[in-house]
Amino acid sequence: DQQVKQNSPSLSVQEGRISILNCDYTNSMFDYFLWYKKYPAEGPTFLISISSIKDKNEDGRFTVFLNKSAKHLSLHIVPSQPGDSAVYFCAASAPTSGTYKYIFGTGTRLKVLA
Amino acid sequence: SAVISQKPSRDICQRGTSLTIQCQVDSQVTMMFWYRQQPGQSLTLIATANQGSEATYESGFVIDKFPISRPNLTFSTLTVSNMSPEDSSIYLCSVLAGQGGNQPQHFGDGTRLSIL
């Protein structure tokens, strides 16, 4: 049972346009959501996060939106740059036995075309 | 942010053999995490390694197959034992970015393991 789903395995966007990456989850106990970026041969790098008490968090070109009623979050990148080309993972966490467990989606490969 | 060094970066191994992956952090951390990413799949948590106690394994992962050591607050190893082609994956270690509550994780660059 995949609790965090990224239904688009890949996405291509023109440089300068908006990239929108989507993520759906099923566990209503998740209270913290994160996006990671991963380049080939490197580990995932933390990008941006959002608490379940918020519906939007912005950091420069990156904005994460959370729709709790729909159990959906999205990452917006504006404007998209060729260096943004990477695999993006969304993740969610919930308190579990005194700690936090993180569940990752399968990733979306973003390609920004120059 | 924590700097995490993982060794080896990649290896090709024969089935039936074992490989130990090392993870070194440049600061003291309470918990270290080991993940596996099979081709086309998400990152799956194998176990949480706490210093001074046994590692906590997730469902589907057992100590005999993935023994973990955590001798101090900056170092951990994961051994993949009696390897089969199904163990071909990227193995990653990670630590929490801060103390308490929800925190992002910092990851090492991973070990890409191929079993023939």
mmCIF file of C-alpha atoms in Angstrom:
data_model
loop_
_atom_site.group_PDB
_atom_site.id
_atom_site.type_symbol
_atom_site.label_atom_id
_atom_site.label_comp_id
_atom_site.label_asym_id
_atom_site.label_seq_id
_atom_site.Cartn_x
_atom_site.Cartn_y
_atom_site.Cartn_z
ATOM 1 C CA ASP A 1 0.000 0.000 0.000
ATOM 2 C CA GLN A 2 1.664 3.166 -1.255
ATOM 3 C CA GLN A 3 0.757 5.882 1.246
ATOM 4 C CA VAL A 4 2.488 8.627 -0.743
ATOM 5 C CA LYS A 5 1.967 8.674 -4.491
ATOM 6 C CA GLN A 6 3.494 10.651 -7.291
ATOM 7 C CA ASN A 7 1.469 9.643 -10.298
ATOM 8 C CA SER A 8 3.541 11.450 -12.898
ATOM 9 C CA PRO A 9 6.861 9.692 -13.425
ATOM 10 C CA SER A 10 8.141 12.499 -15.635
ATOM 11 C CA LEU A 11 7.464 16.098 -16.619
ATOM 12 C CA SER A 12 8.994 18.382 -19.255
ATOM 13 C CA VAL A 13 8.756 22.163 -19.011
ATOM 14 C CA GLN A 14 10.206 25.035 -21.001
ATOM 15 C CA GLU A 15 12.756 27.220 -19.271
ATOM 16 C CA GLY A 16 11.092 30.222 -17.645
ATOM 17 C CA ARG A 17 7.700 28.555 -17.340
ATOM 18 C CA ILE A 18 6.119 27.094 -14.218
ATOM 19 C CA SER A 19 6.760 23.515 -13.162
ATOM 20 C CA ILE A 20 4.041 21.879 -11.074
ATOM 21 C CA LEU A 21 4.795 18.572 -9.392
ATOM 22 C CA ASN A 22 1.995 16.746 -7.639
ATOM 23 C CA CYS A 23 1.799 14.341 -4.743
ATOM 24 C CA ASP A 24 -1.142 12.538 -3.128
ATOM 25 C CA TYR A 25 -1.262 10.799 0.220
ATOM 26 C CA THR A 26 -3.677 8.520 1.998
ATOM 27 C CA ASN A 27 -2.722 8.667 5.690
ATOM 28 C CA SER A 28 -4.553 11.452 7.524
ATOM 29 C CA MET A 29 -2.037 11.168 10.395
ATOM 30 C CA PHE A 30 0.716 12.730 8.296
ATOM 31 C CA ASP A 31 1.494 16.119 9.781
ATOM 32 C CA TYR A 32 4.647 17.202 7.940
ATOM 33 C CA PHE A 33 5.400 17.139 4.237
ATOM 34 C CA LEU A 34 8.677 17.602 2.408
ATOM 35 C CA TRP A 35 10.077 17.846 -1.085
ATOM 36 C CA TYR A 36 13.518 16.586 -2.019
ATOM 37 C CA LYS A 37 15.509 17.014 -5.195
ATOM 38 C CA LYS A 38 17.879 14.317 -6.415
ATOM 39 C CA TYR A 39 20.567 14.601 -9.062
ATOM 40 C CA PRO A 40 22.136 11.442 -10.549
ATOM 41 C CA ALA A 41 24.787 9.825 -8.330
ATOM 42 C CA GLU A 42 23.886 12.100 -5.422
ATOM 43 C CA GLY A 43 21.675 11.682 -2.405
ATOM 44 C CA PRO A 44 18.337 13.501 -2.114
ATOM 45 C CA THR A 45 18.649 17.144 -1.055
ATOM 46 C CA PHE A 46 15.975 18.777 1.080
ATOM 47 C CA LEU A 47 14.149 21.511 -0.811
ATOM 48 C CA ILE A 48 11.122 22.764 1.109
ATOM 49 C CA SER A 49 8.635 21.553 3.694
ATOM 50 C CA ILE A 50 5.201 22.377 5.046
ATOM 51 C CA SER A 51 3.429 21.625 8.283
ATOM 52 C CA SER A 52 -0.112 20.315 8.192
ATOM 53 C CA ILE A 53 -1.315 23.466 9.955
ATOM 54 C CA LYS A 54 -0.424 25.550 6.901
ATOM 55 C CA ASP A 55 -1.623 25.486 3.325
ATOM 56 C CA LYS A 56 1.281 27.270 1.671
ATOM 57 C CA ASN A 57 4.992 27.729 2.171
ATOM 58 C CA GLU A 58 7.218 29.742 -0.102
ATOM 59 C CA ASP A 59 10.992 29.848 -0.468
ATOM 60 C CA GLY A 60 12.299 31.828 -3.392
ATOM 61 C CA ARG A 61 11.242 30.161 -6.631
ATOM 62 C CA PHE A 62 9.749 27.200 -4.777
ATOM 63 C CA THR A 63 6.257 27.111 -3.276
ATOM 64 C CA VAL A 64 4.551 24.117 -1.726
ATOM 65 C CA PHE A 65 0.767 24.012 -1.461
ATOM 66 C CA LEU A 66 -1.105 21.646 0.818
ATOM 67 C CA ASN A 67 -4.780 20.720 0.404
ATOM 68 C CA LYS A 68 -5.595 18.567 3.411
ATOM 69 C CA SER A 69 -9.178 17.872 2.441
ATOM 70 C CA ALA A 70 -7.984 16.428 -0.860
ATOM 71 C CA LYS A 71 -4.855 14.882 0.712
ATOM 72 C CA HIS A 72 -2.832 16.531 -2.005
ATOM 73 C CA LEU A 73 0.283 18.657 -2.132
ATOM 74 C CA SER A 74 2.084 20.280 -4.991
ATOM 75 C CA LEU A 75 5.414 21.926 -5.613
ATOM 76 C CA HIS A 76 5.537 24.955 -7.887
ATOM 77 C CA ILE A 77 8.813 26.121 -9.387
ATOM 78 C CA VAL A 78 8.687 29.551 -10.981
ATOM 79 C CA PRO A 79 10.514 30.334 -13.166
ATOM 80 C CA SER A 80 11.914 26.920 -14.064
ATOM 81 C CA GLN A 81 15.603 26.748 -14.897
ATOM 82 C CA PRO A 82 17.653 24.038 -16.637
ATOM 83 C CA GLY A 83 19.467 23.399 -13.332
ATOM 84 C CA ASP A 84 16.154 22.332 -11.840
ATOM 85 C CA SER A 85 16.237 19.206 -13.991
ATOM 86 C CA ALA A 86 16.302 16.380 -11.440
ATOM 87 C CA VAL A 87 14.108 13.785 -9.793
ATOM 88 C CA TYR A 88 11.771 15.260 -7.172
ATOM 89 C CA PHE A 89 10.509 13.179 -4.268
ATOM 90 C CA CYS A 90 7.710 14.155 -1.961
ATOM 91 C CA ALA A 91 7.712 12.710 1.536
ATOM 92 C CA ALA A 92 5.382 12.735 4.500
ATOM 93 C CA SER A 93 5.896 12.011 8.145
ATOM 94 C CA ALA A 94 3.752 11.043 11.088
ATOM 95 C CA PRO A 95 4.625 10.508 14.747
ATOM 96 C CA THR A 96 5.255 6.816 15.368
ATOM 97 C CA SER A 97 6.233 5.303 18.703
ATOM 98 C CA GLY A 98 7.950 8.429 19.973
ATOM 99 C CA THR A 99 9.726 9.233 16.735
ATOM 100 C CA TYR A 100 8.804 10.289 13.214
ATOM 101 C CA LYS A 101 8.629 7.964 10.231
ATOM 102 C CA TYR A 102 9.080 9.352 6.746
ATOM 103 C CA ILE A 103 7.315 7.829 3.742
ATOM 104 C CA PHE A 104 8.554 8.740 0.280
ATOM 105 C CA GLY A 105 6.837 8.828 -3.086
ATOM 106 C CA THR A 106 8.356 7.211 -6.170
ATOM 107 C CA GLY A 107 9.579 10.482 -7.619
ATOM 108 C CA THR A 108 8.917 12.658 -10.669
ATOM 109 C CA ARG A 109 11.691 13.307 -13.161
ATOM 110 C CA LEU A 110 11.599 16.958 -14.177
ATOM 111 C CA LYS A 111 13.302 18.071 -17.351
ATOM 112 C CA VAL A 112 13.552 21.793 -17.976
ATOM 113 C CA LEU A 113 14.181 22.517 -21.627
ATOM 114 C CA ALA A 114 16.387 25.452 -22.549
ATOM 115 C CA SER B 1 23.859 21.143 7.559
ATOM 116 C CA ALA B 2 25.437 17.789 8.321
ATOM 117 C CA VAL B 3 27.959 16.382 5.875
ATOM 118 C CA ILE B 4 27.510 12.665 5.311
ATOM 119 C CA SER B 5 30.120 10.465 3.674
ATOM 120 C CA GLN B 6 29.114 7.078 2.414
ATOM 121 C CA LYS B 7 31.446 4.319 1.213
ATOM 122 C CA PRO B 8 31.651 2.643 -1.187
ATOM 123 C CA SER B 9 29.846 4.776 -3.747
ATOM 124 C CA ARG B 10 29.197 1.733 -5.888
ATOM 125 C CA ASP B 11 30.080 -1.920 -6.092
ATOM 126 C CA ILE B 12 29.417 -4.993 -8.183
ATOM 127 C CA CYS B 13 29.200 -8.166 -6.140
ATOM 128 C CA GLN B 14 28.713 -11.857 -6.675
ATOM 129 C CA ARG B 15 25.576 -13.492 -5.347
ATOM 130 C CA GLY B 16 25.977 -15.145 -1.980
ATOM 131 C CA THR B 17 28.568 -12.640 -0.775
ATOM 132 C CA SER B 18 28.120 -9.818 1.746
ATOM 133 C CA LEU B 19 29.012 -6.138 1.585
ATOM 134 C CA THR B 20 29.333 -3.599 4.372
ATOM 135 C CA ILE B 21 28.434 0.018 3.667
ATOM 136 C CA GLN B 22 29.866 2.740 5.871
ATOM 137 C CA CYS B 23 28.260 6.042 6.804
ATOM 138 C CA GLN B 24 30.221 8.806 8.504
ATOM 139 C CA VAL B 25 28.666 12.073 9.736
ATOM 140 C CA ASP B 26 30.633 15.187 10.582
ATOM 141 C CA SER B 27 28.621 15.850 13.743
ATOM 142 C CA GLN B 28 27.133 13.789 16.542
ATOM 143 C CA VAL B 29 23.606 12.594 15.860
ATOM 144 C CA THR B 30 21.247 10.457 17.894
ATOM 145 C CA MET B 31 19.537 8.601 15.073
ATOM 146 C CA MET B 32 20.814 7.440 11.723
ATOM 147 C CA PHE B 33 18.562 5.934 9.095
ATOM 148 C CA TRP B 34 19.225 3.394 6.376
ATOM 149 C CA TYR B 35 17.105 3.417 3.222
ATOM 150 C CA ARG B 36 16.922 1.333 0.088
ATOM 151 C CA GLN B 37 15.832 2.577 -3.312
ATOM 152 C CA GLN B 38 15.155 -0.213 -5.761
ATOM 153 C CA PRO B 39 15.041 0.697 -9.459
ATOM 154 C CA GLY B 40 11.995 2.845 -10.197
ATOM 155 C CA GLN B 41 10.820 2.691 -6.616
ATOM 156 C CA SER B 42 10.587 5.093 -3.709
ATOM 157 C CA LEU B 43 13.027 5.291 -0.829
ATOM 158 C CA THR B 44 12.102 2.588 1.661
ATOM 159 C CA LEU B 45 13.283 2.737 5.260
ATOM 160 C CA ILE B 46 15.218 -0.372 6.255
ATOM 161 C CA ALA B 47 16.003 0.495 9.864
ATOM 162 C CA THR B 48 16.781 3.214 12.362
ATOM 163 C CA ALA B 49 20.185 2.948 14.040
ATOM 164 C CA ASN B 50 20.456 4.346 17.559
ATOM 165 C CA GLN B 51 23.775 4.546 19.338
ATOM 166 C CA GLY B 52 23.993 2.155 22.248
ATOM 167 C CA SER B 53 20.976 0.050 21.366
ATOM 168 C CA GLU B 54 19.789 -2.425 18.770
ATOM 169 C CA ALA B 55 18.631 -1.040 15.464
ATOM 170 C CA THR B 56 14.894 -0.859 14.872
ATOM 171 C CA TYR B 57 13.917 -2.677 11.676
ATOM 172 C CA GLU B 58 10.909 -1.941 9.500
ATOM 173 C CA SER B 59 8.468 -4.569 8.377
ATOM 174 C CA GLY B 60 10.020 -6.780 5.740
ATOM 175 C CA PHE B 61 13.608 -6.230 6.870
ATOM 176 C CA VAL B 62 15.447 -8.465 9.336
ATOM 177 C CA ILE B 63 18.689 -8.220 11.236
ATOM 178 C CA ASP B 64 20.130 -11.427 9.779
ATOM 179 C CA LYS B 65 19.899 -9.986 6.272
ATOM 180 C CA PHE B 66 20.780 -6.364 7.096
ATOM 181 C CA PRO B 67 22.910 -6.260 10.266
ATOM 182 C CA ILE B 68 23.637 -2.718 11.417
ATOM 183 C CA SER B 69 26.317 -1.384 13.709
ATOM 184 C CA ARG B 70 26.300 1.977 15.482
ATOM 185 C CA PRO B 71 29.484 2.136 17.544
ATOM 186 C CA ASN B 72 29.357 5.897 18.184
ATOM 187 C CA LEU B 73 27.350 9.054 17.459
ATOM 188 C CA THR B 74 29.023 9.780 14.108
ATOM 189 C CA PHE B 75 29.287 6.397 12.402
ATOM 190 C CA SER B 76 27.153 3.469 11.294
ATOM 191 C CA THR B 77 27.471 0.488 8.994
ATOM 192 C CA LEU B 78 24.893 -1.536 7.094
ATOM 193 C CA THR B 79 25.779 -5.004 5.856
ATOM 194 C CA VAL B 80 23.843 -6.598 3.027
ATOM 195 C CA SER B 81 24.264 -10.319 3.645
ATOM 196 C CA ASN B 82 24.071 -13.305 1.329
ATOM 197 C CA MET B 83 23.260 -11.051 -1.601
ATOM 198 C CA SER B 84 20.984 -11.975 -4.485
ATOM 199 C CA PRO B 85 20.138 -9.990 -7.640
ATOM 200 C CA GLU B 86 17.002 -8.708 -5.875
ATOM 201 C CA ASP B 87 19.292 -6.755 -3.523
ATOM 202 C CA SER B 88 20.526 -4.612 -6.418
ATOM 203 C CA SER B 89 19.568 -1.144 -5.214
ATOM 204 C CA ILE B 90 20.845 2.185 -4.046
ATOM 205 C CA TYR B 91 21.414 2.167 -0.295
ATOM 206 C CA LEU B 92 21.343 5.514 1.504
ATOM 207 C CA CYS B 93 22.010 6.662 5.021
ATOM 208 C CA SER B 94 20.495 9.793 6.462
ATOM 209 C CA VAL B 95 20.323 11.879 9.629
ATOM 210 C CA LEU B 96 17.831 14.417 10.891
ATOM 211 C CA ALA B 97 18.695 18.043 10.284
ATOM 212 C CA GLY B 98 17.903 19.114 13.829
ATOM 213 C CA GLN B 99 16.573 18.142 17.191
ATOM 214 C CA GLY B 100 12.988 17.467 18.147
ATOM 215 C CA GLY B 101 9.774 17.295 16.213
ATOM 216 C CA ASN B 102 9.550 17.151 12.470
ATOM 217 C CA GLN B 103 12.835 17.762 10.731
ATOM 218 C CA PRO B 104 14.132 17.300 7.199
ATOM 219 C CA GLN B 105 16.740 14.630 6.645
ATOM 220 C CA HIS B 106 20.195 14.976 5.208
ATOM 221 C CA PHE B 107 21.246 12.095 2.979
ATOM 222 C CA GLY B 108 24.545 10.640 1.930
ATOM 223 C CA ASP B 109 25.194 10.191 -1.773
ATOM 224 C CA GLY B 110 24.261 6.538 -1.598
ATOM 225 C CA THR B 111 25.858 3.244 -2.493
ATOM 226 C CA ARG B 112 24.809 1.787 -5.830
ATOM 227 C CA LEU B 113 24.963 -1.962 -5.476
ATOM 228 C CA SER B 114 24.691 -4.433 -8.343
ATOM 229 C CA ILE B 115 24.619 -8.164 -7.735
ATOM 230 C CA LEU B 116 25.498 -10.534 -10.547
#
